[in-house]
mmCIF file with all atom_site columns, C-alpha atoms in Angstrom:
data_model
loop_
_atom_site.group_PDB
_atom_site.id
_atom_site.type_symbol
_atom_site.label_atom_id
_atom_site.label_alt_id
_atom_site.label_comp_id
_atom_site.label_asym_id
_atom_site.label_entity_id
_atom_site.label_seq_id
_atom_site.pdbx_PDB_ins_code
_atom_site.Cartn_x
_atom_site.Cartn_y
_atom_site.Cartn_z
_atom_site.occupancy
_atom_site.B_iso_or_equiv
_atom_site.pdbx_formal_charge
_atom_site.auth_seq_id
_atom_site.auth_comp_id
_atom_site.auth_asym_id
_atom_site.auth_atom_id
_atom_site.pdbx_PDB_model_num
ATOM 1   C CA . MET A 1 1   ? -2.105  -53.512 -7.953  1.00 91.00 ? 1   MET A CA 1
ATOM 2   C CA . LYS A 1 2   ? -4.537  -55.425 -5.744  1.00 94.00 ? 2   LYS A CA 1
ATOM 3   C CA . ILE A 1 3   ? -8.316  -55.093 -5.665  1.00 96.00 ? 3   ILE A CA 1
ATOM 4   C CA . ILE A 1 4   ? -9.624  -55.242 -2.094  1.00 96.00 ? 4   ILE A CA 1
ATOM 5   C CA . GLN A 1 5   ? -13.205 -56.378 -1.475  1.00 96.00 ? 5   GLN A CA 1
ATOM 6   C CA . THR A 1 6   ? -14.709 -55.427 1.870   1.00 96.00 ? 6   THR A CA 1
ATOM 7   C CA . GLN A 1 7   ? -17.834 -54.106 3.528   1.00 94.00 ? 7   GLN A CA 1
ATOM 8   C CA . LEU A 1 8   ? -17.701 -50.881 5.476   1.00 90.00 ? 8   LEU A CA 1
ATOM 9   C CA . LYS A 1 9   ? -18.376 -52.690 8.757   1.00 91.00 ? 9   LYS A CA 1
ATOM 10  C CA . ASP A 1 10  ? -15.333 -54.913 8.199   1.00 92.00 ? 10  ASP A CA 1
ATOM 11  C CA . MET A 1 11  ? -12.977 -52.200 7.052   1.00 91.00 ? 11  MET A CA 1
ATOM 12  C CA . PRO A 1 12  ? -9.928  -51.575 9.279   1.00 90.00 ? 12  PRO A CA 1
ATOM 13  C CA . SER A 1 13  ? -9.914  -48.030 10.621  1.00 88.00 ? 13  SER A CA 1
ATOM 14  C CA . SER A 1 14  ? -6.675  -47.258 8.770   1.00 88.00 ? 14  SER A CA 1
ATOM 15  C CA . LEU A 1 15  ? -8.218  -48.232 5.431   1.00 92.00 ? 15  LEU A CA 1
ATOM 16  C CA . LEU A 1 16  ? -11.458 -46.377 6.174   1.00 91.00 ? 16  LEU A CA 1
ATOM 17  C CA . ALA A 1 17  ? -9.508  -43.188 6.887   1.00 90.00 ? 17  ALA A CA 1
ATOM 18  C CA . GLU A 1 18  ? -7.407  -43.619 3.743   1.00 92.00 ? 18  GLU A CA 1
ATOM 19  C CA . LEU A 1 19  ? -10.553 -44.182 1.684   1.00 93.00 ? 19  LEU A CA 1
ATOM 20  C CA . GLY A 1 20  ? -12.145 -41.017 3.075   1.00 91.00 ? 20  GLY A CA 1
ATOM 21  C CA . THR A 1 21  ? -9.017  -39.028 2.214   1.00 91.00 ? 21  THR A CA 1
ATOM 22  C CA . TYR A 1 22  ? -8.878  -40.479 -1.294  1.00 93.00 ? 22  TYR A CA 1
ATOM 23  C CA . ARG A 1 23  ? -12.554 -39.721 -1.873  1.00 91.00 ? 23  ARG A CA 1
ATOM 24  C CA . TYR A 1 24  ? -12.055 -36.162 -0.666  1.00 88.00 ? 24  TYR A CA 1
ATOM 25  C CA . SER A 1 25  ? -9.148  -35.634 -3.060  1.00 89.00 ? 25  SER A CA 1
ATOM 26  C CA . VAL A 1 26  ? -11.171 -36.957 -6.009  1.00 88.00 ? 26  VAL A CA 1
ATOM 27  C CA . PHE A 1 27  ? -14.730 -35.804 -5.378  1.00 81.00 ? 27  PHE A CA 1
ATOM 28  C CA . ALA A 1 28  ? -14.567 -32.795 -3.062  1.00 73.00 ? 28  ALA A CA 1
ATOM 29  C CA . ARG A 1 29  ? -11.292 -31.165 -4.078  1.00 66.00 ? 29  ARG A CA 1
ATOM 30  C CA . GLY A 1 30  ? -11.079 -32.554 -7.612  1.00 52.00 ? 30  GLY A CA 1
ATOM 31  C CA . GLU A 1 31  ? -14.719 -32.471 -8.758  1.00 55.00 ? 31  GLU A CA 1
ATOM 32  C CA . GLY A 1 32  ? -15.845 -29.734 -6.402  1.00 50.00 ? 32  GLY A CA 1
ATOM 33  C CA . TRP A 1 33  ? -18.738 -31.659 -4.880  1.00 52.00 ? 33  TRP A CA 1
ATOM 34  C CA . SER A 1 34  ? -20.126 -30.251 -1.649  1.00 53.00 ? 34  SER A CA 1
ATOM 35  C CA . ILE A 1 35  ? -20.072 -32.292 1.558   1.00 51.00 ? 35  ILE A CA 1
ATOM 36  C CA . PRO A 1 36  ? -23.071 -32.043 3.936   1.00 52.00 ? 36  PRO A CA 1
ATOM 37  C CA . PRO A 1 37  ? -21.884 -30.389 7.194   1.00 50.00 ? 37  PRO A CA 1
ATOM 38  C CA . ARG A 1 38  ? -23.249 -33.213 9.355   1.00 49.00 ? 38  ARG A CA 1
ATOM 39  C CA . LEU A 1 39  ? -21.028 -35.692 7.474   1.00 52.00 ? 39  LEU A CA 1
ATOM 40  C CA . SER A 1 40  ? -17.992 -33.470 7.359   1.00 55.00 ? 40  SER A CA 1
ATOM 41  C CA . THR A 1 41  ? -14.663 -34.854 8.555   1.00 68.00 ? 41  THR A CA 1
ATOM 42  C CA . PRO A 1 42  ? -11.721 -32.557 7.800   1.00 67.00 ? 42  PRO A CA 1
ATOM 43  C CA . GLY A 1 43  ? -10.006 -33.754 4.643   1.00 80.00 ? 43  GLY A CA 1
ATOM 44  C CA . GLN A 1 44  ? -12.331 -36.742 4.174   1.00 81.00 ? 44  GLN A CA 1
ATOM 45  C CA . GLU A 1 45  ? -15.488 -37.366 2.150   1.00 82.00 ? 45  GLU A CA 1
ATOM 46  C CA . TYR A 1 46  ? -18.458 -39.474 3.253   1.00 83.00 ? 46  TYR A CA 1
ATOM 47  C CA . ASP A 1 47  ? -22.159 -39.411 2.453   1.00 84.00 ? 47  ASP A CA 1
ATOM 48  C CA . ARG A 1 48  ? -25.480 -40.824 3.647   1.00 84.00 ? 48  ARG A CA 1
ATOM 49  C CA . TYR A 1 49  ? -25.036 -44.034 1.634   1.00 86.00 ? 49  TYR A CA 1
ATOM 50  C CA . ASP A 1 50  ? -22.012 -45.123 3.662   1.00 88.00 ? 50  ASP A CA 1
ATOM 51  C CA . ARG A 1 51  ? -23.879 -47.808 5.558   1.00 89.00 ? 51  ARG A CA 1
ATOM 52  C CA . SER A 1 52  ? -22.191 -50.689 7.339   1.00 90.00 ? 52  SER A CA 1
ATOM 53  C CA . ASP A 1 53  ? -23.382 -53.322 4.853   1.00 90.00 ? 53  ASP A CA 1
ATOM 54  C CA . VAL A 1 54  ? -22.249 -51.486 1.722   1.00 93.00 ? 54  VAL A CA 1
ATOM 55  C CA . THR A 1 55  ? -19.608 -53.319 -0.326  1.00 95.00 ? 55  THR A CA 1
ATOM 56  C CA . TRP A 1 56  ? -16.465 -51.563 -1.499  1.00 97.00 ? 56  TRP A CA 1
ATOM 57  C CA . LEU A 1 57  ? -13.907 -52.488 -4.123  1.00 98.00 ? 57  LEU A CA 1
ATOM 58  C CA . ILE A 1 58  ? -10.662 -50.640 -3.538  1.00 97.00 ? 58  ILE A CA 1
ATOM 59  C CA . ALA A 1 59  ? -7.625  -50.595 -5.836  1.00 97.00 ? 59  ALA A CA 1
ATOM 60  C CA . TRP A 1 60  ? -4.480  -50.443 -3.719  1.00 94.00 ? 60  TRP A CA 1
ATOM 61  C CA . THR A 1 61  ? -0.709  -50.581 -4.150  1.00 91.00 ? 61  THR A CA 1
ATOM 62  C CA . VAL A 1 62  ? 2.078   -50.697 -1.597  1.00 87.00 ? 62  VAL A CA 1
ATOM 63  C CA . HIS A 1 63  ? 3.729   -47.492 -2.801  1.00 89.00 ? 63  HIS A CA 1
ATOM 64  C CA . LYS A 1 64  ? 0.695   -45.398 -3.811  1.00 91.00 ? 64  LYS A CA 1
ATOM 65  C CA . GLY A 1 65  ? -2.004  -46.597 -1.401  1.00 92.00 ? 65  GLY A CA 1
ATOM 66  C CA . ILE A 1 66  ? -5.566  -46.279 -2.712  1.00 95.00 ? 66  ILE A CA 1
ATOM 67  C CA . CYS A 1 67  ? -5.665  -45.631 -6.456  1.00 96.00 ? 67  CYS A CA 1
ATOM 68  C CA . GLY A 1 68  ? -9.331  -46.246 -7.213  1.00 96.00 ? 68  GLY A CA 1
ATOM 69  C CA . CYS A 1 69  ? -12.620 -47.490 -5.795  1.00 97.00 ? 69  CYS A CA 1
ATOM 70  C CA . ALA A 1 70  ? -16.240 -48.395 -6.429  1.00 97.00 ? 70  ALA A CA 1
ATOM 71  C CA . ARG A 1 71  ? -19.150 -48.657 -4.019  1.00 96.00 ? 71  ARG A CA 1
ATOM 72  C CA . LEU A 1 72  ? -21.795 -51.311 -4.669  1.00 96.00 ? 72  LEU A CA 1
ATOM 73  C CA . LEU A 1 73  ? -25.230 -51.105 -3.067  1.00 92.00 ? 73  LEU A CA 1
ATOM 74  C CA . PRO A 1 74  ? -28.834 -52.061 -3.847  1.00 89.00 ? 74  PRO A CA 1
ATOM 75  C CA . TRP A 1 75  ? -30.349 -49.581 -6.256  1.00 80.00 ? 75  TRP A CA 1
ATOM 76  C CA . GLN A 1 76  ? -32.820 -47.144 -4.733  1.00 71.00 ? 76  GLN A CA 1
ATOM 77  C CA . GLU A 1 77  ? -35.556 -45.425 -6.683  1.00 63.00 ? 77  GLU A CA 1
ATOM 78  C CA . PRO A 1 78  ? -35.030 -41.649 -6.889  1.00 57.00 ? 78  PRO A CA 1
ATOM 79  C CA . GLU A 1 79  ? -37.061 -39.568 -4.459  1.00 55.00 ? 79  GLU A CA 1
ATOM 80  C CA . VAL A 1 80  ? -38.555 -37.711 -7.418  1.00 48.00 ? 80  VAL A CA 1
ATOM 81  C CA . SER A 1 81  ? -39.442 -40.470 -9.888  1.00 49.00 ? 81  SER A CA 1
ATOM 82  C CA . GLU A 1 82  ? -42.823 -39.398 -11.255 1.00 50.00 ? 82  GLU A CA 1
ATOM 83  C CA . GLY A 1 83  ? -43.051 -40.105 -14.974 1.00 50.00 ? 83  GLY A CA 1
ATOM 84  C CA . ILE A 1 84  ? -39.872 -42.218 -15.038 1.00 51.00 ? 84  ILE A CA 1
ATOM 85  C CA . VAL A 1 85  ? -40.282 -45.722 -16.441 1.00 53.00 ? 85  VAL A CA 1
ATOM 86  C CA . LEU A 1 86  ? -37.873 -48.189 -14.857 1.00 61.00 ? 86  LEU A CA 1
ATOM 87  C CA . PRO A 1 87  ? -36.212 -50.327 -17.571 1.00 60.00 ? 87  PRO A CA 1
ATOM 88  C CA . PHE A 1 88  ? -35.293 -53.156 -15.191 1.00 66.00 ? 88  PHE A CA 1
ATOM 89  C CA . GLU A 1 89  ? -36.404 -55.239 -12.211 1.00 71.00 ? 89  GLU A CA 1
ATOM 90  C CA . GLN A 1 90  ? -35.288 -53.385 -9.105  1.00 75.00 ? 90  GLN A CA 1
ATOM 91  C CA . ASP A 1 91  ? -34.133 -56.503 -7.250  1.00 82.00 ? 91  ASP A CA 1
ATOM 92  C CA . LYS A 1 92  ? -31.800 -57.409 -10.148 1.00 90.00 ? 92  LYS A CA 1
ATOM 93  C CA . VAL A 1 93  ? -29.889 -54.136 -10.058 1.00 91.00 ? 93  VAL A CA 1
ATOM 94  C CA . TRP A 1 94  ? -27.078 -52.657 -7.994  1.00 94.00 ? 94  TRP A CA 1
ATOM 95  C CA . GLU A 1 95  ? -25.892 -49.080 -8.098  1.00 91.00 ? 95  GLU A CA 1
ATOM 96  C CA . MET A 1 96  ? -22.179 -48.517 -8.557  1.00 94.00 ? 96  MET A CA 1
ATOM 97  C CA . SER A 1 97  ? -21.214 -45.158 -7.103  1.00 90.00 ? 97  SER A CA 1
ATOM 98  C CA . ARG A 1 98  ? -17.998 -43.353 -6.118  1.00 92.00 ? 98  ARG A CA 1
ATOM 99  C CA . TYR A 1 99  ? -16.467 -45.105 -9.130  1.00 93.00 ? 99  TYR A CA 1
ATOM 100 C CA . SER A 1 100 ? -13.053 -43.629 -9.801  1.00 93.00 ? 100 SER A CA 1
ATOM 101 C CA . ALA A 1 101 ? -9.477  -44.533 -10.666 1.00 95.00 ? 101 ALA A CA 1
ATOM 102 C CA . ARG A 1 102 ? -6.112  -42.814 -10.979 1.00 94.00 ? 102 ARG A CA 1
ATOM 103 C CA . LEU A 1 103 ? -5.263  -43.063 -14.661 1.00 94.00 ? 103 LEU A CA 1
ATOM 104 C CA . ASP A 1 104 ? -1.699  -41.890 -13.986 1.00 94.00 ? 104 ASP A CA 1
ATOM 105 C CA . ILE A 1 105 ? -1.134  -45.126 -12.054 1.00 94.00 ? 105 ILE A CA 1
ATOM 106 C CA . ASP A 1 106 ? -2.839  -47.417 -14.572 1.00 95.00 ? 106 ASP A CA 1
ATOM 107 C CA . ALA A 1 107 ? -4.582  -46.154 -17.701 1.00 94.00 ? 107 ALA A CA 1
ATOM 108 C CA . GLU A 1 108 ? -6.943  -49.159 -17.700 1.00 94.00 ? 108 GLU A CA 1
ATOM 109 C CA . LEU A 1 109 ? -7.640  -49.261 -13.961 1.00 96.00 ? 109 LEU A CA 1
ATOM 110 C CA . PRO A 1 110 ? -11.322 -48.252 -14.418 1.00 95.00 ? 110 PRO A CA 1
ATOM 111 C CA . LEU A 1 111 ? -11.784 -51.399 -16.513 1.00 97.00 ? 111 LEU A CA 1
ATOM 112 C CA . ASN A 1 112 ? -10.159 -53.588 -13.856 1.00 97.00 ? 112 ASN A CA 1
ATOM 113 C CA . ILE A 1 113 ? -12.408 -52.173 -11.137 1.00 97.00 ? 113 ILE A CA 1
ATOM 114 C CA . LEU A 1 114 ? -15.452 -52.535 -13.383 1.00 97.00 ? 114 LEU A CA 1
ATOM 115 C CA . TRP A 1 115 ? -14.613 -56.178 -14.096 1.00 98.00 ? 115 TRP A CA 1
ATOM 116 C CA . HIS A 1 116 ? -14.529 -57.018 -10.395 1.00 98.00 ? 116 HIS A CA 1
ATOM 117 C CA . SER A 1 117 ? -17.757 -55.055 -9.891  1.00 98.00 ? 117 SER A CA 1
ATOM 118 C CA . VAL A 1 118 ? -19.695 -56.981 -12.536 1.00 98.00 ? 118 VAL A CA 1
ATOM 119 C CA . GLN A 1 119 ? -18.200 -60.289 -11.353 1.00 97.00 ? 119 GLN A CA 1
ATOM 120 C CA . LEU A 1 120 ? -19.277 -59.654 -7.781  1.00 96.00 ? 120 LEU A CA 1
ATOM 121 C CA . ALA A 1 121 ? -22.725 -58.557 -8.945  1.00 96.00 ? 121 ALA A CA 1
ATOM 122 C CA . GLU A 1 122 ? -23.201 -61.628 -11.135 1.00 96.00 ? 122 GLU A CA 1
ATOM 123 C CA . LEU A 1 123 ? -22.195 -63.933 -8.287  1.00 95.00 ? 123 LEU A CA 1
ATOM 124 C CA . SER A 1 124 ? -24.931 -62.268 -6.218  1.00 94.00 ? 124 SER A CA 1
ATOM 125 C CA . GLY A 1 125 ? -27.632 -62.837 -8.836  1.00 95.00 ? 125 GLY A CA 1
ATOM 126 C CA . ILE A 1 126 ? -27.577 -59.267 -10.111 1.00 96.00 ? 126 ILE A CA 1
ATOM 127 C CA . GLU A 1 127 ? -28.104 -58.589 -13.827 1.00 95.00 ? 127 GLU A CA 1
ATOM 128 C CA . TYR A 1 128 ? -27.144 -54.931 -14.189 1.00 94.00 ? 128 TYR A CA 1
ATOM 129 C CA . LEU A 1 129 ? -25.120 -52.183 -12.581 1.00 95.00 ? 129 LEU A CA 1
ATOM 130 C CA . ILE A 1 130 ? -26.514 -48.653 -12.712 1.00 91.00 ? 130 ILE A CA 1
ATOM 131 C CA . SER A 1 131 ? -23.891 -45.950 -12.556 1.00 90.00 ? 131 SER A CA 1
ATOM 132 C CA . SER A 1 132 ? -23.137 -42.393 -13.554 1.00 85.00 ? 132 SER A CA 1
ATOM 133 C CA . ALA A 1 133 ? -20.616 -41.727 -16.286 1.00 83.00 ? 133 ALA A CA 1
ATOM 134 C CA . THR A 1 134 ? -18.615 -38.935 -17.840 1.00 83.00 ? 134 THR A CA 1
ATOM 135 C CA . PRO A 1 135 ? -17.926 -38.481 -21.565 1.00 85.00 ? 135 PRO A CA 1
ATOM 136 C CA . MET A 1 136 ? -14.328 -39.593 -20.937 1.00 88.00 ? 136 MET A CA 1
ATOM 137 C CA . LEU A 1 137 ? -15.482 -42.822 -19.301 1.00 89.00 ? 137 LEU A CA 1
ATOM 138 C CA . GLU A 1 138 ? -17.960 -43.397 -22.110 1.00 89.00 ? 138 GLU A CA 1
ATOM 139 C CA . GLN A 1 139 ? -15.116 -43.047 -24.603 1.00 92.00 ? 139 GLN A CA 1
ATOM 140 C CA . MET A 1 140 ? -13.008 -45.587 -22.678 1.00 94.00 ? 140 MET A CA 1
ATOM 141 C CA . PHE A 1 141 ? -15.906 -48.042 -22.579 1.00 95.00 ? 141 PHE A CA 1
ATOM 142 C CA . ALA A 1 142 ? -16.389 -47.749 -26.332 1.00 93.00 ? 142 ALA A CA 1
ATOM 143 C CA . GLN A 1 143 ? -12.670 -48.207 -26.973 1.00 95.00 ? 143 GLN A CA 1
ATOM 144 C CA . HIS A 1 144 ? -12.527 -51.389 -24.891 1.00 96.00 ? 144 HIS A CA 1
ATOM 145 C CA . GLN A 1 145 ? -15.877 -52.856 -26.004 1.00 97.00 ? 145 GLN A CA 1
ATOM 146 C CA . VAL A 1 146 ? -17.607 -52.475 -22.646 1.00 97.00 ? 146 VAL A CA 1
ATOM 147 C CA . ILE A 1 147 ? -21.334 -53.028 -23.138 1.00 97.00 ? 147 ILE A CA 1
ATOM 148 C CA . TYR A 1 148 ? -23.562 -50.307 -21.676 1.00 95.00 ? 148 TYR A CA 1
ATOM 149 C CA . GLU A 1 149 ? -26.515 -48.118 -22.556 1.00 91.00 ? 149 GLU A CA 1
ATOM 150 C CA . PRO A 1 150 ? -27.618 -44.615 -21.517 1.00 86.00 ? 150 PRO A CA 1
ATOM 151 C CA . LEU A 1 151 ? -30.669 -44.336 -19.290 1.00 81.00 ? 151 LEU A CA 1
ATOM 152 C CA . THR A 1 152 ? -33.413 -41.826 -18.712 1.00 70.00 ? 152 THR A CA 1
ATOM 153 C CA . PRO A 1 153 ? -32.167 -38.569 -17.123 1.00 62.00 ? 153 PRO A CA 1
ATOM 154 C CA . GLY A 1 154 ? -33.080 -38.359 -13.447 1.00 58.00 ? 154 GLY A CA 1
ATOM 155 C CA . LEU A 1 155 ? -32.952 -42.102 -12.892 1.00 59.00 ? 155 LEU A CA 1
ATOM 156 C CA . ILE A 1 156 ? -30.144 -41.708 -10.378 1.00 59.00 ? 156 ILE A CA 1
ATOM 157 C CA . GLN A 1 157 ? -29.307 -38.770 -8.168  1.00 55.00 ? 157 GLN A CA 1
ATOM 158 C CA . SER A 1 158 ? -26.184 -37.583 -9.944  1.00 50.00 ? 158 SER A CA 1
ATOM 159 C CA . GLU A 1 159 ? -23.814 -34.653 -9.653  1.00 50.00 ? 159 GLU A CA 1
ATOM 160 C CA . ASP A 1 160 ? -23.418 -32.138 -12.467 1.00 51.00 ? 160 ASP A CA 1
ATOM 161 C CA . ASN A 1 161 ? -22.131 -33.314 -15.851 1.00 51.00 ? 161 ASN A CA 1
ATOM 162 C CA . LEU A 1 162 ? -22.898 -36.960 -15.127 1.00 65.00 ? 162 LEU A CA 1
ATOM 163 C CA . PHE A 1 163 ? -25.539 -39.163 -16.708 1.00 76.00 ? 163 PHE A CA 1
ATOM 164 C CA . ALA A 1 164 ? -26.936 -42.577 -15.877 1.00 83.00 ? 164 ALA A CA 1
ATOM 165 C CA . ILE A 1 165 ? -25.893 -45.744 -17.699 1.00 90.00 ? 165 ILE A CA 1
ATOM 166 C CA . ARG A 1 166 ? -26.865 -49.398 -17.361 1.00 91.00 ? 166 ARG A CA 1
ATOM 167 C CA . ILE A 1 167 ? -24.047 -51.962 -17.482 1.00 96.00 ? 167 ILE A CA 1
ATOM 168 C CA . PRO A 1 168 ? -24.884 -55.669 -17.959 1.00 96.00 ? 168 PRO A CA 1
ATOM 169 C CA . VAL A 1 169 ? -22.853 -57.987 -15.747 1.00 97.00 ? 169 VAL A CA 1
ATOM 170 C CA . VAL A 1 170 ? -22.000 -60.139 -18.782 1.00 97.00 ? 170 VAL A CA 1
ATOM 171 C CA . GLN A 1 171 ? -18.999 -58.406 -20.358 1.00 98.00 ? 171 GLN A CA 1
ATOM 172 C CA . PRO A 1 172 ? -17.112 -60.674 -22.810 1.00 97.00 ? 172 PRO A CA 1
ATOM 173 C CA . ALA A 1 173 ? -14.330 -58.183 -23.617 1.00 97.00 ? 173 ALA A CA 1
ATOM 174 C CA . LEU A 1 174 ? -13.559 -57.595 -19.931 1.00 97.00 ? 174 LEU A CA 1
ATOM 175 C CA . ALA A 1 175 ? -13.675 -61.347 -19.300 1.00 97.00 ? 175 ALA A CA 1
ATOM 176 C CA . ASP A 1 176 ? -11.069 -61.929 -22.013 1.00 96.00 ? 176 ASP A CA 1
ATOM 177 C CA . LYS A 1 177 ? -8.771  -59.384 -20.379 1.00 95.00 ? 177 LYS A CA 1
ATOM 178 C CA . TYR A 1 178 ? -9.275  -59.973 -16.652 1.00 95.00 ? 178 TYR A CA 1
ATOM 179 C CA . ARG A 1 179 ? -10.708 -63.473 -16.169 1.00 92.00 ? 179 ARG A CA 1
ATOM 180 C CA . GLY A 1 180 ? -8.767  -65.287 -13.439 1.00 91.00 ? 180 GLY A CA 1
ATOM 181 C CA . THR A 1 181 ? -7.806  -62.184 -11.456 1.00 94.00 ? 181 THR A CA 1
ATOM 182 C CA . ARG A 1 182 ? -8.929  -62.314 -7.853  1.00 94.00 ? 182 ARG A CA 1
ATOM 183 C CA . ARG A 1 183 ? -9.935  -59.956 -5.098  1.00 95.00 ? 183 ARG A CA 1
ATOM 184 C CA . PHE A 1 184 ? -8.215  -59.631 -1.736  1.00 94.00 ? 184 PHE A CA 1
ATOM 185 C CA . SER A 1 185 ? -9.409  -59.067 1.813   1.00 93.00 ? 185 SER A CA 1
ATOM 186 C CA . PRO A 1 186 ? -7.943  -56.154 3.796   1.00 92.00 ? 186 PRO A CA 1
ATOM 187 C CA . GLU A 1 187 ? -6.178  -58.699 6.024   1.00 89.00 ? 187 GLU A CA 1
ATOM 188 C CA . GLU A 1 188 ? -4.229  -60.027 3.050   1.00 89.00 ? 188 GLU A CA 1
ATOM 189 C CA . VAL A 1 189 ? -3.051  -56.591 1.968   1.00 87.00 ? 189 VAL A CA 1
ATOM 190 C CA . LEU A 1 190 ? -2.562  -54.300 4.946   1.00 80.00 ? 190 LEU A CA 1
ATOM 191 C CA . PRO A 1 191 ? 0.116   -56.318 6.793   1.00 65.00 ? 191 PRO A CA 1
ATOM 192 C CA . SER A 1 192 ? 2.502   -55.396 3.986   1.00 54.00 ? 192 SER A CA 1
ATOM 193 C CA . LEU A 1 193 ? 2.356   -51.868 5.403   1.00 47.00 ? 193 LEU A CA 1
ATOM 194 C CA . GLY A 1 194 ? 2.976   -53.087 8.917   1.00 46.00 ? 194 GLY A CA 1
ATOM 195 C CA . VAL A 1 195 ? -0.604  -52.307 9.937   1.00 44.00 ? 195 VAL A CA 1
ATOM 196 C CA . SER A 1 196 ? -2.120  -54.615 12.521  1.00 40.00 ? 196 SER A CA 1
ATOM 197 C CA . VAL A 1 197 ? -5.590  -55.810 11.582  1.00 40.00 ? 197 VAL A CA 1
ATOM 198 C CA . ASN A 1 198 ? -6.321  -56.545 15.242  1.00 38.00 ? 198 ASN A CA 1
ATOM 199 C CA . TRP A 1 199 ? -7.259  -52.939 15.859  1.00 33.00 ? 199 TRP A CA 1
ATOM 200 C CA . GLN A 1 200 ? -9.868  -52.869 13.121  1.00 37.00 ? 200 GLN A CA 1
ATOM 201 C CA . THR A 1 201 ? -13.022 -51.036 14.082  1.00 36.00 ? 201 THR A CA 1
ATOM 202 C CA . HIS A 1 202 ? -16.563 -51.559 12.868  1.00 34.00 ? 202 HIS A CA 1
ATOM 203 C CA . ARG A 1 203 ? -18.736 -48.726 11.712  1.00 34.00 ? 203 ARG A CA 1
#
């Protein structure tokens, strides 16, 4: 398993297409989320936050392809935020969205992706990640001593059955497990599939 770090603008077209297909299988087909018609690509899932400067962490294996991902972007205040008190400084927070992992490939893959997310955030001067969570993810975090706290409902624009949590970038239990693991560029990974990085396209 390798964790790829890339921005959308630097993502080879083959990886971008594979990511869209993976996201569709997880979020559109699996979770039943709707895809806006103007963003619709048959069998792929994208949304309005897929900007060129957004950072992605992608879990990838030679035999299974993409097995998990997380999207990291500056946190944006909800459009309807009246009466909501922000429990953080906005410029010290990133939002982690499209956070998912195939547990059949690696039961602890969400933790691996989260570790790289908080590491990357900390290196960028960020103090917290804001994300949505499910009860199952909350249970995994508790089991593995991941530090987090629930946030006010409505703080992030979330799909059904999800709630907002705040995750500090300092995570001692994850550090004990994953410290020393590194991230890879697409160029380091894709040649193992015989894919030429020379035909990468920018979006």
